[in-house]
């Protein structure tokens, strides 16, 4: 069967760029009056009025609109490029799946996949040991198209995590986990704003056969082996 290619619609980065430019253009008209109100409020308060506030408040539209439009254009181009780089691209063939995301790419053989399912915006691939092999952010792709492609090429797609009932809420000291596992789970739980560091700890946990997920504002874990 012919491989199925999935990628975000080409209009998505264009729309994001246009919206950002439009926001800058609108701010060009709105910023001086808003800053003027701020200046009035500062003048009636014990706080001093800075020179920058005075400069923006007195700026004519013939200056503010072009300046903010240019900044909006620069931001729009940046956001559009970021959207293209961060978006997931998939090629689903009968014997393998190729993906591109965040300037990286990978190849997943069909024989190395035991299950595929969605966990919120992430597309999860389990290996033959029921550990997470890949966790890909598929937010930019139509979910129904992804499911259809996987099912048409006979991949083991599940409507939910096939091990849903195996997860337990992690509480430090639970007897299901060893001291070393608790130490890693504590580190994982603390690292909430560093996805790279979390990925490193996640890989260490999987060496112990522990699969983790963030579910309903809880850190949950299950043992694969």
Short mmCIF file of C-alpha atoms in Angstrom, two decimals:
data_model
loop_
_atom_site.label_atom_id
_atom_site.label_comp_id
_atom_site.label_asym_id
_atom_site.label_seq_id
_atom_site.Cartn_x
_atom_site.Cartn_y
_atom_site.Cartn_z
CA UNK A 1 0.00 0.00 0.00
CA UNK A 2 1.23 3.50 -0.83
CA UNK A 3 2.68 5.28 2.23
CA UNK A 4 0.50 7.96 3.79
CA UNK A 5 2.09 11.37 4.43
CA UNK A 6 0.70 13.49 7.25
CA UNK A 7 1.74 17.08 7.82
CA UNK A 8 0.14 20.30 9.09
CA UNK A 9 -1.87 22.28 6.60
CA UNK A 10 0.33 24.83 4.82
CA UNK A 11 -2.00 27.63 5.87
CA UNK A 12 -1.26 27.16 9.60
CA UNK A 13 2.11 29.01 9.73
CA UNK A 14 0.78 31.62 7.29
CA UNK A 15 -2.26 32.31 9.49
CA UNK A 16 -0.07 32.51 12.61
CA UNK A 17 2.23 34.97 10.86
CA UNK A 18 -0.64 37.13 9.64
CA UNK A 19 -2.31 37.17 13.06
CA UNK A 20 0.95 38.21 14.74
CA UNK A 21 1.50 40.97 12.19
CA UNK A 22 -2.10 42.12 12.67
CA UNK A 23 -1.57 42.25 16.42
CA UNK A 24 1.48 44.47 15.94
CA UNK A 25 -0.42 46.71 13.54
CA UNK A 26 -3.29 47.08 16.01
CA UNK A 27 -0.92 47.82 18.87
CA UNK A 28 0.52 50.63 16.78
CA UNK A 29 -2.83 52.45 17.16
CA UNK A 30 -3.63 51.29 20.69
CA UNK A 31 -0.28 51.60 22.43
CA UNK A 32 0.11 55.43 22.66
CA UNK A 33 -3.42 56.00 24.12
CA UNK A 34 -2.97 53.10 26.58
CA UNK A 35 0.42 54.37 27.69
CA UNK A 36 -1.12 57.86 27.95
CA UNK A 37 -3.63 56.46 30.45
CA UNK A 38 -0.77 54.84 32.34
CA UNK A 39 1.05 58.16 32.37
CA UNK A 40 -2.00 59.91 33.82
CA UNK A 41 -2.29 57.24 36.50
CA UNK A 42 1.39 57.57 37.40
CA UNK A 43 1.17 61.35 37.64
CA UNK A 44 -1.54 61.02 40.29
CA UNK A 45 0.44 58.40 42.22
CA UNK A 46 3.67 58.55 44.24
CA UNK A 47 5.46 56.63 41.48
CA UNK A 48 7.57 58.64 39.00
CA UNK A 49 6.77 58.84 35.31
CA UNK A 50 9.70 57.46 33.29
CA UNK A 51 11.01 59.04 30.14
CA UNK A 52 10.09 55.95 28.12
CA UNK A 53 6.45 56.20 29.18
CA UNK A 54 6.43 59.88 28.20
CA UNK A 55 8.04 59.09 24.84
CA UNK A 56 5.52 56.38 23.92
CA UNK A 57 2.53 58.40 25.14
CA UNK A 58 3.56 61.35 22.94
CA UNK A 59 4.40 59.23 19.91
CA UNK A 60 2.26 60.07 16.84
CA UNK A 61 0.52 57.30 14.92
CA UNK A 62 2.78 58.03 11.94
CA UNK A 63 5.60 56.58 14.08
CA UNK A 64 3.90 54.05 16.35
CA UNK A 65 2.02 52.19 13.61
CA UNK A 66 5.06 51.53 11.32
CA UNK A 67 7.27 50.60 14.29
CA UNK A 68 4.79 48.15 15.83
CA UNK A 69 3.89 46.77 12.38
CA UNK A 70 7.58 46.06 11.70
CA UNK A 71 7.95 44.36 15.09
CA UNK A 72 4.77 42.39 14.37
CA UNK A 73 6.16 41.30 10.99
CA UNK A 74 9.44 40.13 12.55
CA UNK A 75 7.59 38.26 15.30
CA UNK A 76 5.20 36.77 12.73
CA UNK A 77 8.02 35.38 10.60
CA UNK A 78 9.68 33.94 13.70
CA UNK A 79 6.48 32.29 14.95
CA UNK A 80 5.67 30.89 11.50
CA UNK A 81 9.15 29.35 11.18
CA UNK A 82 8.92 27.93 14.71
CA UNK A 83 5.54 26.38 13.92
CA UNK A 84 6.98 24.69 10.83
CA UNK A 85 10.00 23.30 12.72
CA UNK A 86 8.07 22.11 15.78
CA UNK A 87 5.18 20.53 13.88
CA UNK A 88 5.15 16.75 13.47
CA UNK A 89 5.47 15.26 9.99
CA UNK A 90 4.65 11.56 9.59
CA UNK A 91 5.08 9.08 6.77
CA UNK A 92 3.15 5.91 7.57
CA UNK A 93 4.12 2.84 5.48
CA UNK A 94 3.18 -0.80 5.94
CA UNK A 95 6.54 -1.78 7.44
CA UNK A 96 7.72 1.42 9.13
CA UNK A 97 6.90 4.97 10.21
CA UNK A 98 9.14 7.96 9.55
CA UNK A 99 8.82 11.19 11.50
CA UNK A 100 10.30 14.69 11.49
CA UNK A 101 9.98 17.17 14.34
CA UNK A 102 12.08 19.92 15.94
CA UNK A 103 14.77 19.59 13.25
CA UNK A 104 15.11 15.89 14.08
CA UNK A 105 13.94 12.78 12.29
CA UNK A 106 13.51 9.10 13.04
CA UNK A 107 12.48 5.71 11.71
CA UNK A 108 10.27 3.24 13.61
CA UNK A 109 10.01 -0.30 12.27
CA UNK A 110 6.58 -1.90 12.44
CA UNK A 111 8.04 -4.96 14.20
CA UNK A 112 9.31 -2.73 17.02
CA UNK A 113 5.83 -1.43 17.85
CA UNK A 114 3.48 -3.25 20.21
CA UNK A 115 0.91 -0.47 20.61
CA UNK A 116 0.15 3.10 19.57
CA UNK A 117 -2.25 5.45 21.33
CA UNK A 118 -2.89 9.11 22.06
CA UNK A 119 -2.12 10.57 25.48
CA UNK A 120 -3.55 14.09 25.33
CA UNK A 121 -1.65 15.76 22.46
CA UNK A 122 1.13 13.16 22.37
CA UNK A 123 1.25 10.12 20.10
CA UNK A 124 2.73 7.25 22.12
CA UNK A 125 4.58 4.25 20.63
CA UNK A 126 5.21 1.22 22.86
CA UNK A 127 8.00 -1.25 22.12
CA UNK A 128 7.73 -5.07 22.43
CA UNK A 129 8.55 -4.74 26.18
CA UNK A 130 5.57 -2.36 26.58
CA UNK A 131 7.89 0.54 27.33
CA UNK A 132 7.49 3.94 25.66
CA UNK A 133 9.69 3.97 22.58
CA UNK A 134 8.58 7.37 21.30
CA UNK A 135 6.42 10.20 22.60
CA UNK A 136 5.67 12.60 19.73
CA UNK A 137 3.73 15.84 20.00
CA UNK A 138 1.02 15.44 17.34
CA UNK A 139 -0.95 18.57 18.24
CA UNK A 140 -0.49 20.06 14.76
CA UNK A 141 -1.97 17.05 12.95
CA UNK A 142 -5.68 16.20 12.62
CA UNK A 143 -6.21 13.36 15.10
CA UNK A 144 -8.69 11.54 12.88
CA UNK A 145 -6.24 11.55 9.95
CA UNK A 146 -3.51 10.05 12.13
CA UNK A 147 -5.80 7.30 13.38
CA UNK A 148 -7.05 6.48 9.87
CA UNK A 149 -3.49 6.26 8.51
CA UNK A 150 -2.34 3.94 11.29
CA UNK A 151 -5.36 1.68 10.97
CA UNK A 152 -5.21 1.57 7.17
CA UNK A 153 -1.59 0.39 7.38
CA UNK A 154 -2.51 -2.20 10.03
CA UNK A 155 -0.71 -0.77 13.04
CA UNK A 156 -1.88 -1.73 16.56
CA UNK A 157 -3.68 1.52 17.40
CA UNK A 158 -5.65 1.70 20.65
CA UNK A 159 -8.30 4.21 21.63
CA UNK A 160 -6.58 4.63 25.00
CA UNK A 161 -3.51 3.42 26.85
CA UNK A 162 -3.80 -0.41 26.76
CA UNK A 163 -2.29 -0.47 30.27
CA UNK A 164 -4.68 2.10 31.72
CA UNK A 165 -5.51 -0.07 34.73
CA UNK A 166 -1.85 -0.77 35.55
CA UNK A 167 -0.99 2.81 36.58
CA UNK A 168 -0.87 3.87 40.20
CA UNK A 169 -0.56 7.37 41.60
CA UNK A 170 3.02 7.94 42.67
CA UNK A 171 3.41 8.84 46.32
CA UNK A 172 6.91 9.02 47.74
CA UNK A 173 7.52 5.84 49.71
CA UNK A 174 4.92 3.57 48.06
CA UNK A 175 6.05 -0.02 48.51
CA UNK A 176 5.62 -0.81 44.78
CA UNK A 177 8.86 1.04 44.01
CA UNK A 178 12.44 0.67 45.21
CA UNK A 179 14.48 3.44 46.82
CA UNK A 180 16.36 4.03 43.56
CA UNK A 181 13.09 4.21 41.61
CA UNK A 182 11.63 6.65 44.15
CA UNK A 183 14.73 8.81 43.79
CA UNK A 184 14.25 9.01 40.03
CA UNK A 185 10.51 9.62 40.39
CA UNK A 186 11.21 12.50 42.79
CA UNK A 187 13.56 14.04 40.24
CA UNK A 188 10.99 13.59 37.46
CA UNK A 189 8.28 15.16 39.61
CA UNK A 190 10.44 18.21 40.37
CA UNK A 191 11.39 18.87 36.75
CA UNK A 192 8.22 20.39 35.38
CA UNK A 193 9.59 23.07 33.04
CA UNK A 194 12.53 21.26 31.45
CA UNK A 195 11.28 18.65 28.94
CA UNK A 196 14.82 17.60 27.98
CA UNK A 197 15.76 16.86 31.59
CA UNK A 198 12.47 15.03 32.07
CA UNK A 199 13.19 12.90 29.02
CA UNK A 200 16.57 11.92 30.48
CA UNK A 201 14.99 10.84 33.78
CA UNK A 202 12.19 9.08 31.88
CA UNK A 203 14.77 6.99 30.00
CA UNK A 204 16.49 6.07 33.28
CA UNK A 205 13.16 4.99 34.77
CA UNK A 206 12.45 2.81 31.76
CA UNK A 207 15.69 0.94 32.41
CA UNK A 208 14.00 -0.18 35.62
CA UNK A 209 10.84 -1.05 33.70
CA UNK A 210 8.92 1.99 34.98
CA UNK A 211 6.63 3.95 32.65
CA UNK A 212 5.45 7.36 33.87
CA UNK A 213 2.83 9.84 32.76
CA UNK A 214 1.24 13.07 33.97
CA UNK A 215 -2.48 12.44 34.28
CA UNK A 216 -5.18 14.55 35.97
CA UNK A 217 -2.49 16.69 37.64
CA UNK A 218 -0.93 13.56 39.10
CA UNK A 219 2.30 11.73 38.41
CA UNK A 220 1.35 8.14 37.67
CA UNK A 221 3.58 5.13 37.05
CA UNK A 222 3.30 1.49 36.01
CA UNK A 223 5.76 -1.37 35.94
CA UNK A 224 6.37 -3.02 32.57
CA UNK A 225 8.73 -5.69 33.92
#
